[in-house]
Amino acid sequence: MRTDSEEMDPTMAHEPGAPLRVALLGCGVVGSAVARQLVDHADDLAARVGAPLQLVGIAVRRPQRPRPDVPVDPTLFTADADGLVERADIVIEVIGGIDPARELILRAMAHGASVVSANKALLAEDGPTLYAAADAADVDLYYEAAVAGAIPILRPIRESLAGDDVRRVLGIVNGTTNFVLDRMDTSGAGFAETVEQAQALGYAEADPTADVEGFDAAAKAAILASLAFHTRVSSGDVYREGITEVTAGDIQAARDMDCVVKLLAICERVTGPDGGDAVSVRVHPAMIPRSHPLASVRDAFNAVFVEASAAGPLMFYGRGAGGDPTASAVLGDVVAVARHRVAGGRGPGESAYADLPVVEMGRSRTRYHISLDVADRPGVLAQVATAFAAHDVSIETVRQQAAPGEGERAKLIVVTHAASDAALAATVDALAELESVDDVASVLRVEGA
Amino acid sequence: MRTDSEEMDPTMAHEPGAPLRVALLGCGVVGSAVARQLVDHADDLAARVGAPLQLVGIAVRRPQRPRPDVPVDPTLFTADADGLVERADIVIEVIGGIDPARELILRAMAHGASVVSANKALLAEDGPTLYAAADAADVDLYYEAAVAGAIPILRPIRESLAGDDVRRVLGIVNGTTNFVLDRMDTSGAGFAETVEQAQALGYAEADPTADVEGFDAAAKAAILASLAFHTRVSSGDVYREGITEVTAGDIQAARDMDCVVKLLAICERVTGPDGGDAVSVRVHPAMIPRSHPLASVRDAFNAVFVEASAAGPLMFYGRGAGGDPTASAVLGDVVAVARHRVAGGRGPGESAYADLPVVEMGRSRTRYHISLDVADRPGVLAQVATAFAAHDVSIETVRQQAAPGEGERAKLIVVTHAASDAALAATVDALAELESVDDVASVLRVEGA
C-alpha cells in the first residue's frame, strides 16, 4: 500500500483510505484476544478509524507453535520483534515486564509508530523516558489497559477531568486481592486457605507475590497519581503493604464496624511539609464502610473512586483483568491513535507541570482501627488513652467488650481521628509495651470516610 | 494578541503560546460555575492546554444585572451573543433549549470556533446538523456535560469503547426522578407527596414535567444510543414513559421481589424485523434487583451501566446535575478542544456509519411484573395462565398471596420471561377483561437480569 519512499519518512501524513499497519508484540491471553478482535471486528474498526487496520505481524518467542485460538495467517507470527516494529504504523505491546518491552517500544517510536501498551510495570517504572520518546517522534503513547483492565479510567482522568482538580483517588485495582478479601469476608476463612481457593479457581497465580504483596497495585497507583496530579510518580515512590498479614480476625473486626477490608490504591492531594500541595501515594489494606460505593465491589471486579473539586465523587467499575476485557481497552486506544494518524493530531502527552512532592508514608494522614486485648480492671483505659495522647493522636471512639470466657480480660477497640501515619505507628508500638495490654490483636487503617 | 489579518482566517493554526479566546453563552447555575472555574484555575488550565484561556465575553439577557458570584470584569457581560461568538476560538454554550442556542452554535462554527455545549435537548433533536456544521468548519463539537452531568460517559463510550461493541446501556440519567423514586422506596410515601418534598428541597423544579415525564431522560437516551451504536437516534425515536403513574403499591411490589424501581434510559442492540441488528431506545420505570449495581444509586445521583461484548459490564457513577459538577464536564471538554487548537487535530466527529434501524417499542423485548387482585377460587390461575399463553408470553414465576382480611380474594404476582412489549401489553389488556380478575393492581417492566 505504501511505497518505499513513503516508508522513509515515518512522520508523514497518512494517505487517505490506506490501511494502517498494526504490529502485535506478545500473544498470551491478552494478545490473542486482541488479535481475535482485530480480525472479527475488522469492518467496524475500519469504519470507526476511517481506514482499515491491517495486522502485519505478531511477535512471539515460538512462531512455529500452533495457535488454533488465533484466527490469523500463521505466517504472521515472527520471532523478529525488532524487525516487526519497524514496519508498523501502530505497535501494540502486550508482552509485559520491563525488557525487552521498553527497547521495542522505543524502537517502534523511533521508527514513527504510535504505541499502545498494557504494560503497567514499565509505565510505572520508566514512563517519563517513554513519554519523551513519544514527544521526540511526535507519536502517540496510550496505555488505558495498564490500569483496571476494561474500565475506562485513564482517559477520564487525563481528559474528562482535565478542567477539574482531582483531590483523591481510591482504587480497587487488583482483582486477585479483591477476590481473596471478598471471600475471606463471606466465608470467614483465613488468608492462606483463601489464596489456595483463588489459585484453584484461576483467580491467583501459582506465585501470587505480585498481587498479594501489592506490587501490581503499586504500579497502577503510580500511574493514576501521575495523571491525576500532573506529577511524575514512579513505583518506587509508592508506599506498599500487601494483604498477607490480613487475618480472619481483622475481617471480623471490620464486620463489627460495619466495614469491609479492601486493598486500596490511594492517591491523595495533601499538604506538604512546606505547607504547599503535595501528594500521598500508597497501597495498603484498609477498612471502608459498607455504605461506601467501593464496598460493594465483589469478586475479582475492579473499581476506581475519584473525588474532584468540582465534579464531586465519581466511580468507575468493571472487569480489571482477563483477555477480552483488557483487549477492549487496548483496542479503544488503537482506534484513538489510528484516528490521529488518519485525521492528524496527537492525544495529550505527559503532563507533569505541577511537579508536586510525594510525601513519605509517615506524613500521610490516616485513621487507624486498633483492637487490643487488655486486662479488665480500672485504670487500663486511662493508660491506653494516655499513650494516644502522648503521640498527639485523637481518639474518635473506644468500645470495650468483655472477652468471652475470660473474666479478667477484655477487648478494647479504638478508632482514631486522622493523624500522621508515623504518630499512629508509634502509638501502636507504645501500646504494645503497656503492661496492661496483652496483645495488639489487629491494626488496620480506615479510609473512605 | 491576534492581528486582524489572523482573525480573517479562522481555521489557521494557533500561534504558540497565544491566548485562546473563550466566549461563554449563558450565565445561570452552570454558566456562573464555568466562569468561576475559568478564573480560579486559570494557571492550571493554561498549563494543561499549553496556552492561556482568555474569557472574552459572557452573553446574557441582562448584562447590567449585578452578579457578585461571578468574579469577572463586569464589562465582559454582553447582550450581543451574535457578535461575541464571532470573536472567540472556543464557544461554551450553556443556555439550553433549541433557539437561540442552535443559531449561535452554527454561527460560532461558521466563524471557526470550536464549541462545547451542555445542551442535551438540542443535541438530541438536531445533532446531525451540528455535526455537519462542525465538519464543514473543521472544528470540534464536544458535549460531555449534556448527559449525566459530571460523569465522564460520552468520552468513554465514544473513545474508550471504540474498539468494542456496546450491547446495552442502562442509565439512571435524571437526578430528580431518582431522588423521588429513592424517597418513595425509603419512606413508603406516594408520588405526589414525594414530588412536593423534592420541590421543597430543591431537587425538583416548580414545573417538574420535563423530569417526571421522562423528556429529559429521553434526550439523554438518544445521545447515548447515537454514540453507542454509531447510528442517528433523535429524541423522537425514543419511547418514553415517565414516573407519574408509579404508585406506592408498585414500590412495595418491587420490595417484595427484592427489587427497586428506577427510571431507566435503555439503549439496546436487538434483532430487527429483518433479522439484522437494530436498536431499541426507551425510557421507562422498571424494577431492577437490589443486587444490581444500579440499585444502590441513591438520592439524586446518576449512573450509567454499560455492557460491551469484550469489556463486559461497566458502570460510571457520579453527580448528574448542579453547577460545579456540570462545569467540571464542560471544562474537561474546553481543555480538550483547546488542546486541539494548540496542537492540531480534532476529536472524533459524528459516527453514524452503522445506521441501524430503531425498533418500535412494541417489538422491544422486555419482562413484566404484574400484580393481580383475583377471586380466591379454583380455576382462576388456569384462566390467568391461559391469557398469557394466548399471547405467547411465557411465565417465569407465579406467586399467590391471600389478600389480608378478605377471605375470598387473593393476589397473584406474575413475572414473565422476556417477550415483545406489544404481546405483554395485550396480555395485560386481556387480564383486565377476565371476570375473575378484579384489578390489575401493578404492571412494571423488569430489567437488569
Short mmCIF file of C-alpha atoms in Angstrom, two decimals, chain B:
data_model
loop_
_atom_site.label_atom_id
_atom_site.label_comp_id
_atom_site.label_asym_id
_atom_site.label_seq_id
_atom_site.Cartn_x
_atom_site.Cartn_y
_atom_site.Cartn_z
CA MET B 1 -2.92 39.07 20.85
CA ARG B 2 -4.04 38.28 17.34
CA THR B 3 -3.82 40.65 14.43
CA ASP B 4 -6.82 41.46 12.29
CA SER B 5 -5.40 39.53 9.40
CA GLU B 6 -5.16 36.42 11.58
CA GLU B 7 -8.77 36.79 12.52
CA MET B 8 -9.71 36.73 8.85
CA ASP B 9 -8.77 33.07 8.62
CA PRO B 10 -10.42 31.30 11.49
CA THR B 11 -9.05 27.89 10.63
CA MET B 12 -5.39 28.87 10.69
CA ALA B 13 -3.07 27.24 13.19
CA HIS B 14 -2.82 28.65 16.67
CA GLU B 15 0.18 30.86 17.31
CA PRO B 16 2.28 29.12 20.01
CA GLY B 17 1.54 30.47 23.48
CA ALA B 18 -1.08 32.97 22.34
CA PRO B 19 -4.22 33.01 24.46
CA LEU B 20 -7.30 31.19 23.25
CA ARG B 21 -10.34 33.42 23.31
CA VAL B 22 -13.24 31.82 25.18
CA ALA B 23 -16.84 33.04 24.89
CA LEU B 24 -19.46 31.90 27.36
CA LEU B 25 -23.12 31.85 26.32
CA GLY B 26 -25.36 31.82 29.36
CA CYS B 27 -24.63 32.59 32.99
CA GLY B 28 -27.11 30.62 35.04
CA VAL B 29 -26.15 27.98 37.58
CA VAL B 30 -23.82 26.16 35.18
CA GLY B 31 -22.51 29.22 33.36
CA SER B 32 -21.53 31.03 36.52
CA ALA B 33 -19.74 27.91 37.80
CA VAL B 34 -17.88 27.67 34.48
CA ALA B 35 -16.86 31.34 34.70
CA ARG B 36 -15.65 30.92 38.27
CA GLN B 37 -13.59 27.86 37.43
CA LEU B 38 -12.09 29.52 34.35
CA VAL B 39 -10.90 32.33 36.60
CA ASP B 40 -9.94 30.31 39.68
CA HIS B 41 -7.99 27.65 37.78
CA ALA B 42 -6.54 29.87 35.06
CA ASP B 43 -2.94 28.82 35.72
CA ASP B 44 -3.68 25.10 35.81
CA LEU B 45 -5.83 25.32 32.72
CA ALA B 46 -3.10 27.20 30.83
CA ALA B 47 -0.53 24.59 31.82
CA ARG B 48 -2.77 21.75 30.73
CA VAL B 49 -3.75 23.34 27.44
CA GLY B 50 -0.41 24.82 26.53
CA ALA B 51 -1.89 28.31 26.19
CA PRO B 52 -3.89 30.65 28.41
CA LEU B 53 -7.68 30.62 28.15
CA GLN B 54 -8.89 34.20 27.94
CA LEU B 55 -12.55 34.81 28.75
CA VAL B 56 -13.57 37.43 26.18
CA GLY B 57 -17.26 37.73 26.97
CA ILE B 58 -20.35 36.28 28.61
CA ALA B 59 -23.60 36.59 26.70
CA VAL B 60 -26.62 37.14 28.93
CA ARG B 61 -30.01 38.74 28.51
CA ARG B 62 -29.42 41.43 31.11
CA PRO B 63 -25.76 42.47 31.07
CA GLN B 64 -26.32 45.24 33.64
CA ARG B 65 -27.57 42.90 36.34
CA PRO B 66 -25.11 42.65 39.25
CA ARG B 67 -23.59 39.14 39.53
CA PRO B 68 -21.43 39.14 42.63
CA ASP B 69 -20.91 35.35 42.37
CA VAL B 70 -19.13 35.69 39.03
CA PRO B 71 -15.70 37.20 39.69
CA VAL B 72 -15.04 38.73 36.28
CA ASP B 73 -14.72 42.21 34.84
CA PRO B 74 -18.37 43.38 34.57
CA THR B 75 -17.71 44.76 31.10
CA LEU B 76 -17.39 41.16 29.87
CA PHE B 77 -21.16 40.75 30.10
CA THR B 78 -22.89 41.49 26.84
CA ALA B 79 -26.32 41.08 25.29
CA ASP B 80 -24.71 40.73 21.86
CA ALA B 81 -24.28 36.97 21.66
CA ASP B 82 -24.08 37.08 17.86
CA GLY B 83 -21.13 39.44 17.94
CA LEU B 84 -19.46 37.58 20.80
CA VAL B 85 -19.29 34.20 19.09
CA GLU B 86 -17.53 35.81 16.11
CA ARG B 87 -14.56 36.83 18.19
CA ALA B 88 -13.88 33.57 20.01
CA ASP B 89 -11.75 30.50 19.43
CA ILE B 90 -13.90 28.42 21.77
CA VAL B 91 -17.58 28.97 22.46
CA ILE B 92 -19.22 27.43 25.53
CA GLU B 93 -22.98 27.14 25.17
CA VAL B 94 -24.88 26.67 28.43
CA ILE B 95 -28.08 28.47 27.53
CA GLY B 96 -30.04 25.28 26.89
CA GLY B 97 -33.11 24.84 24.70
CA ILE B 98 -33.28 24.83 20.93
CA ASP B 99 -33.27 28.51 19.97
CA PRO B 100 -31.26 30.70 20.03
CA ALA B 101 -28.67 28.09 21.10
CA ARG B 102 -28.67 26.37 17.70
CA GLU B 103 -28.20 29.56 15.69
CA LEU B 104 -25.41 30.72 17.98
CA ILE B 105 -23.56 27.41 17.78
CA LEU B 106 -23.85 27.35 13.99
CA ARG B 107 -22.67 30.95 13.78
CA ALA B 108 -19.74 30.21 16.09
CA MET B 109 -18.61 27.25 14.00
CA ALA B 110 -19.05 29.16 10.75
CA HIS B 111 -16.62 31.70 12.19
CA GLY B 112 -14.14 28.95 13.04
CA ALA B 113 -14.76 28.50 16.74
CA SER B 114 -14.80 25.12 18.43
CA VAL B 115 -17.91 24.56 20.50
CA VAL B 116 -18.53 22.99 23.89
CA SER B 117 -22.18 22.56 24.74
CA ALA B 118 -24.19 21.10 27.63
CA ASN B 119 -27.37 21.18 25.57
CA LYS B 120 -28.98 17.74 25.63
CA ALA B 121 -32.25 18.89 24.09
CA LEU B 122 -30.55 20.43 21.07
CA LEU B 123 -28.09 17.58 20.56
CA ALA B 124 -30.87 15.03 20.80
CA GLU B 125 -33.16 16.92 18.44
CA ASP B 126 -30.73 18.12 15.82
CA GLY B 127 -27.28 16.67 16.43
CA PRO B 128 -26.60 15.79 12.77
CA THR B 129 -27.00 19.43 11.68
CA LEU B 130 -24.47 20.50 14.28
CA TYR B 131 -22.07 17.68 13.41
CA ALA B 132 -22.25 18.59 9.73
CA ALA B 133 -21.50 22.21 10.53
CA ALA B 134 -18.54 21.18 12.71
CA ASP B 135 -17.18 19.06 9.84
CA ALA B 136 -17.68 21.86 7.34
CA ALA B 137 -15.79 24.29 9.58
CA ASP B 138 -13.21 21.69 10.66
CA VAL B 139 -13.81 22.45 14.33
CA ASP B 140 -14.67 20.40 17.40
CA LEU B 141 -18.14 19.96 18.86
CA TYR B 142 -17.97 18.44 22.36
CA TYR B 143 -20.87 17.94 24.78
CA GLU B 144 -19.90 15.64 27.66
CA ALA B 145 -21.97 17.72 30.09
CA ALA B 146 -25.18 17.01 28.15
CA VAL B 147 -25.54 13.54 29.68
CA ALA B 148 -25.14 12.64 33.36
CA GLY B 149 -23.51 15.90 34.43
CA ALA B 150 -20.06 15.37 35.90
CA ILE B 151 -19.84 11.69 34.97
CA PRO B 152 -17.44 11.02 32.13
CA ILE B 153 -19.68 8.83 29.98
CA LEU B 154 -19.77 10.17 26.43
CA ARG B 155 -15.98 10.17 26.03
CA PRO B 156 -15.67 6.60 27.37
CA ILE B 157 -18.39 5.38 25.01
CA ARG B 158 -17.12 7.34 22.02
CA GLU B 159 -13.41 6.76 22.56
CA SER B 160 -12.58 4.14 25.19
CA LEU B 161 -15.11 1.65 23.82
CA ALA B 162 -14.41 2.49 20.17
CA GLY B 163 -12.76 -0.90 19.71
CA ASP B 164 -15.58 -2.84 21.37
CA ASP B 165 -19.26 -3.47 20.65
CA VAL B 166 -21.69 -1.94 23.08
CA ARG B 167 -24.59 -4.33 23.62
CA ARG B 168 -26.63 -2.36 26.11
CA VAL B 169 -26.71 0.86 28.09
CA LEU B 170 -28.87 1.16 31.21
CA GLY B 171 -28.74 4.64 32.64
CA ILE B 172 -30.09 6.48 35.63
CA VAL B 173 -29.65 9.84 33.95
CA ASN B 174 -32.21 12.03 35.68
CA GLY B 175 -31.45 13.02 39.25
CA THR B 176 -34.89 14.38 40.09
CA THR B 177 -36.71 11.16 39.30
CA ASN B 178 -34.08 9.08 41.04
CA PHE B 179 -34.47 11.22 44.13
CA VAL B 180 -38.26 10.83 44.03
CA LEU B 181 -38.17 7.05 43.48
CA ASP B 182 -35.49 6.59 46.14
CA ARG B 183 -37.56 8.56 48.67
CA MET B 184 -40.69 6.61 47.77
CA ASP B 185 -38.70 3.43 48.41
CA THR B 186 -37.36 4.52 51.80
CA SER B 187 -40.48 6.35 53.07
CA GLY B 188 -43.31 4.35 51.53
CA ALA B 189 -44.95 7.65 50.50
CA GLY B 190 -46.78 8.21 47.23
CA PHE B 191 -45.65 10.03 44.11
CA ALA B 192 -47.39 13.40 44.54
CA GLU B 193 -46.31 13.80 48.15
CA THR B 194 -42.71 12.90 47.34
CA VAL B 195 -42.51 15.32 44.42
CA GLU B 196 -43.62 18.08 46.78
CA GLN B 197 -40.80 17.12 49.15
CA ALA B 198 -38.35 17.13 46.26
CA GLN B 199 -39.52 20.59 45.24
CA ALA B 200 -39.13 21.89 48.77
CA LEU B 201 -35.58 20.52 48.88
CA GLY B 202 -34.65 21.96 45.50
CA TYR B 203 -34.41 18.59 43.76
CA ALA B 204 -37.42 19.19 41.54
CA GLU B 205 -38.49 22.28 39.66
CA ALA B 206 -41.77 24.10 40.20
CA ASP B 207 -42.91 22.55 36.92
CA PRO B 208 -41.34 19.09 37.09
CA THR B 209 -42.78 17.89 33.77
CA ALA B 210 -39.50 17.58 31.84
CA ASP B 211 -38.12 15.34 34.57
CA VAL B 212 -41.06 13.27 35.80
CA GLU B 213 -42.49 12.67 32.32
CA GLY B 214 -39.10 11.43 31.12
CA PHE B 215 -38.40 14.08 28.46
CA ASP B 216 -35.01 14.90 29.95
CA ALA B 217 -34.01 11.25 30.16
CA ALA B 218 -35.26 10.61 26.63
CA ALA B 219 -32.98 13.29 25.19
CA LYS B 220 -30.04 11.73 27.02
CA ALA B 221 -31.05 8.26 25.84
CA ALA B 222 -31.00 9.49 22.24
CA ILE B 223 -27.48 10.87 22.68
CA LEU B 224 -26.22 7.71 24.40
CA ALA B 225 -27.75 5.44 21.74
CA SER B 226 -26.31 7.51 18.89
CA LEU B 227 -22.79 7.19 20.27
CA ALA B 228 -23.08 3.60 21.47
CA PHE B 229 -24.46 2.25 18.21
CA HIS B 230 -22.94 4.60 15.61
CA THR B 231 -26.47 5.40 14.49
CA ARG B 232 -28.54 8.55 14.39
CA VAL B 233 -31.12 8.46 17.13
CA SER B 234 -33.15 11.56 17.96
CA SER B 235 -35.50 12.31 20.86
CA GLY B 236 -38.47 11.48 18.68
CA ASP B 237 -37.18 7.92 18.23
CA VAL B 238 -37.21 7.26 21.96
CA TYR B 239 -40.16 5.50 23.59
CA ARG B 240 -40.93 7.45 26.73
CA GLU B 241 -42.88 6.74 29.90
CA GLY B 242 -42.37 8.88 33.00
CA ILE B 243 -42.81 8.06 36.67
CA THR B 244 -46.10 9.87 37.31
CA GLU B 245 -48.02 6.57 37.33
CA VAL B 246 -45.66 4.83 39.75
CA THR B 247 -47.57 4.16 42.95
CA ALA B 248 -46.56 3.31 46.49
CA GLY B 249 -48.03 -0.12 45.67
CA ASP B 250 -45.60 -0.54 42.77
CA ILE B 251 -42.71 0.33 45.04
CA GLN B 252 -43.97 -2.18 47.61
CA ALA B 253 -44.37 -4.83 44.90
CA ALA B 254 -40.75 -4.22 43.94
CA ARG B 255 -39.67 -4.53 47.58
CA ASP B 256 -41.45 -7.84 47.82
CA MET B 257 -39.37 -9.02 44.86
CA ASP B 258 -36.15 -7.68 46.44
CA CYS B 259 -36.10 -5.05 43.72
CA VAL B 260 -36.16 -1.28 43.44
CA VAL B 261 -37.93 0.88 40.89
CA LYS B 262 -35.73 3.18 38.81
CA LEU B 263 -36.42 5.37 35.80
CA LEU B 264 -34.08 3.87 33.23
CA ALA B 265 -32.80 5.11 29.91
CA ILE B 266 -32.26 1.88 27.99
CA CYS B 267 -30.37 1.56 24.73
CA GLU B 268 -30.10 -1.99 23.46
CA ARG B 269 -28.74 -3.72 20.42
CA VAL B 270 -31.57 -6.05 19.38
CA THR B 271 -32.60 -8.19 16.46
CA GLY B 272 -34.65 -6.18 13.98
CA PRO B 273 -37.70 -7.29 11.98
CA ASP B 274 -35.43 -8.35 9.11
CA GLY B 275 -33.21 -10.43 11.39
CA GLY B 276 -30.37 -7.91 11.27
CA ASP B 277 -29.07 -5.68 14.06
CA ALA B 278 -31.32 -2.92 15.25
CA VAL B 279 -31.58 -0.74 18.34
CA SER B 280 -34.22 -0.28 20.99
CA VAL B 281 -34.15 3.06 22.79
CA ARG B 282 -36.59 3.71 25.57
CA VAL B 283 -37.18 5.44 28.87
CA HIS B 284 -39.50 3.96 31.43
CA PRO B 285 -39.65 2.98 35.07
CA ALA B 286 -38.54 -0.57 35.73
CA MET B 287 -37.84 -2.94 38.57
CA ILE B 288 -34.22 -3.94 38.94
CA PRO B 289 -32.85 -6.40 41.50
CA ARG B 290 -31.32 -4.82 44.60
CA SER B 291 -28.15 -6.74 43.79
CA HIS B 292 -27.71 -4.86 40.51
CA PRO B 293 -25.05 -2.12 40.69
CA LEU B 294 -27.62 0.48 39.60
CA ALA B 295 -29.91 -0.37 42.52
CA SER B 296 -27.56 1.26 45.01
CA VAL B 297 -27.62 4.61 43.21
CA ARG B 298 -29.33 6.78 45.79
CA ASP B 299 -30.67 10.33 46.08
CA ALA B 300 -30.11 12.49 43.01
CA PHE B 301 -27.01 10.63 41.82
CA ASN B 302 -26.73 9.34 38.28
CA ALA B 303 -25.08 6.21 36.97
CA VAL B 304 -24.73 4.56 33.60
CA PHE B 305 -24.31 0.81 33.29
CA VAL B 306 -22.79 -0.34 30.01
CA GLU B 307 -22.46 -3.87 28.69
CA ALA B 308 -19.97 -4.38 25.90
CA SER B 309 -19.02 -7.60 24.12
CA ALA B 310 -15.40 -7.67 25.20
CA ALA B 311 -15.32 -5.33 28.19
CA GLY B 312 -18.29 -6.98 29.89
CA PRO B 313 -20.18 -4.89 32.45
CA LEU B 314 -19.01 -1.37 33.26
CA MET B 315 -20.56 1.27 35.47
CA PHE B 316 -19.98 5.02 35.69
CA TYR B 317 -21.33 6.82 38.74
CA GLY B 318 -21.46 10.40 39.97
CA ARG B 319 -23.40 13.64 40.20
CA GLY B 320 -25.71 14.21 37.26
CA ALA B 321 -26.53 17.86 37.79
CA GLY B 322 -25.59 21.02 39.65
CA GLY B 323 -23.42 23.95 38.71
CA ASP B 324 -19.97 22.77 39.74
CA PRO B 325 -20.33 19.12 38.63
CA THR B 326 -21.68 20.14 35.23
CA ALA B 327 -18.94 22.77 34.91
CA SER B 328 -16.36 20.04 35.53
CA ALA B 329 -17.57 18.23 32.43
CA VAL B 330 -17.76 21.46 30.43
CA LEU B 331 -14.21 22.42 31.35
CA GLY B 332 -12.86 18.97 30.54
CA ASP B 333 -14.24 19.50 27.06
CA VAL B 334 -12.86 23.03 26.91
CA VAL B 335 -9.38 21.72 27.69
CA ALA B 336 -9.76 19.02 25.04
CA VAL B 337 -10.84 21.35 22.24
CA ALA B 338 -8.28 23.94 23.33
CA ARG B 339 -5.51 21.34 23.16
CA HIS B 340 -6.61 20.55 19.64
CA ARG B 341 -6.37 24.20 18.67
CA VAL B 342 -2.88 24.38 20.14
CA ALA B 343 -1.53 21.05 18.93
CA GLY B 344 -3.60 20.44 15.82
CA GLY B 345 -6.17 17.77 15.12
CA ARG B 346 -9.79 17.33 16.07
CA GLY B 347 -11.65 14.90 18.24
CA PRO B 348 -13.90 12.24 16.74
CA GLY B 349 -16.89 13.68 14.88
CA GLU B 350 -20.24 12.07 14.23
CA SER B 351 -20.03 8.34 13.69
CA ALA B 352 -23.30 7.12 12.18
CA TYR B 353 -21.90 4.55 9.78
CA ALA B 354 -23.79 1.62 11.30
CA ASP B 355 -27.13 3.33 10.52
CA LEU B 356 -29.15 0.72 12.39
CA PRO B 357 -32.95 0.86 12.41
CA VAL B 358 -34.66 1.84 15.65
CA VAL B 359 -37.36 -0.69 16.50
CA GLU B 360 -40.68 0.48 17.81
CA MET B 361 -41.49 -0.17 21.44
CA GLY B 362 -43.91 -2.98 20.68
CA ARG B 363 -41.04 -5.01 19.25
CA SER B 364 -38.68 -4.37 22.16
CA ARG B 365 -38.32 -7.45 24.30
CA THR B 366 -38.96 -6.86 27.97
CA ARG B 367 -40.11 -8.69 31.05
CA TYR B 368 -43.17 -7.72 33.05
CA HIS B 369 -44.05 -7.93 36.71
CA ILE B 370 -47.85 -7.98 37.12
CA SER B 371 -49.87 -7.92 40.34
CA LEU B 372 -53.48 -9.01 40.01
CA ASP B 373 -56.30 -8.88 42.56
CA VAL B 374 -58.28 -12.03 41.87
CA ALA B 375 -61.01 -14.23 43.25
CA ASP B 376 -59.56 -16.91 45.52
CA ARG B 377 -61.12 -19.99 43.96
CA PRO B 378 -60.06 -22.97 41.89
CA GLY B 379 -59.59 -22.31 38.18
CA VAL B 380 -58.50 -18.69 38.42
CA LEU B 381 -54.84 -19.45 37.94
CA ALA B 382 -55.70 -21.56 34.91
CA GLN B 383 -57.66 -18.65 33.39
CA VAL B 384 -54.81 -16.28 34.01
CA ALA B 385 -52.22 -18.67 32.64
CA THR B 386 -54.34 -19.18 29.55
CA ALA B 387 -54.40 -15.45 28.89
CA PHE B 388 -50.61 -15.38 28.94
CA ALA B 389 -50.32 -18.43 26.72
CA ALA B 390 -52.78 -16.95 24.23
CA HIS B 391 -50.34 -14.10 23.65
CA ASP B 392 -47.34 -16.36 23.53
CA VAL B 393 -45.93 -14.93 26.75
CA SER B 394 -44.02 -17.37 28.90
CA ILE B 395 -44.39 -17.11 32.67
CA GLU B 396 -41.26 -17.25 34.81
CA THR B 397 -42.86 -17.29 38.27
CA VAL B 398 -46.31 -17.04 39.81
CA ARG B 399 -46.86 -16.35 43.46
CA GLN B 400 -50.24 -16.36 45.17
CA GLN B 401 -50.90 -14.40 48.37
CA ALA B 402 -54.11 -14.34 50.37
CA ALA B 403 -55.26 -10.72 50.42
CA PRO B 404 -55.32 -9.74 54.11
CA GLY B 405 -58.75 -9.55 55.66
CA GLU B 406 -60.55 -10.62 52.52
CA GLY B 407 -61.29 -14.29 52.67
CA GLU B 408 -62.37 -14.78 49.10
CA ARG B 409 -59.85 -12.58 47.37
CA ALA B 410 -56.20 -13.23 46.65
CA LYS B 411 -53.24 -11.59 44.99
CA LEU B 412 -51.46 -13.20 42.06
CA ILE B 413 -47.99 -11.94 41.25
CA VAL B 414 -46.70 -12.97 37.86
CA VAL B 415 -43.23 -12.37 36.44
CA THR B 416 -42.81 -13.17 32.77
CA HIS B 417 -39.90 -14.19 30.65
CA ALA B 418 -38.85 -11.69 28.00
CA ALA B 419 -41.44 -11.21 25.28
CA SER B 420 -42.32 -8.46 22.89
CA ASP B 421 -43.66 -5.42 24.68
CA ALA B 422 -46.72 -5.50 22.42
CA ALA B 423 -47.56 -9.07 23.44
CA LEU B 424 -47.14 -8.15 27.09
CA ALA B 425 -49.35 -5.09 26.78
CA ALA B 426 -52.01 -7.14 25.02
CA THR B 427 -51.78 -9.76 27.76
CA VAL B 428 -52.38 -7.12 30.41
CA ASP B 429 -55.43 -5.88 28.49
CA ALA B 430 -56.76 -9.42 28.30
CA LEU B 431 -56.19 -9.98 32.01
CA ALA B 432 -58.18 -6.85 32.84
CA GLU B 433 -61.14 -8.33 30.94
CA LEU B 434 -61.17 -11.60 32.87
CA GLU B 435 -64.21 -11.97 35.09
CA SER B 436 -62.09 -13.46 37.88
CA VAL B 437 -59.66 -10.53 37.88
CA ASP B 438 -60.87 -7.60 39.97
CA ASP B 439 -57.96 -5.35 39.27
CA VAL B 440 -54.60 -5.26 37.54
CA ALA B 441 -53.01 -3.61 40.53
CA SER B 442 -49.50 -3.06 39.24
CA VAL B 443 -47.63 -3.51 35.97
CA LEU B 444 -43.92 -2.84 35.83
CA ARG B 445 -41.20 -3.81 33.41
CA VAL B 446 -38.28 -5.74 34.86
CA GLU B 447 -34.71 -5.02 33.77
CA GLY B 448 -31.17 -5.77 34.82
CA ALA B 449 -31.35 -9.56 34.87
#
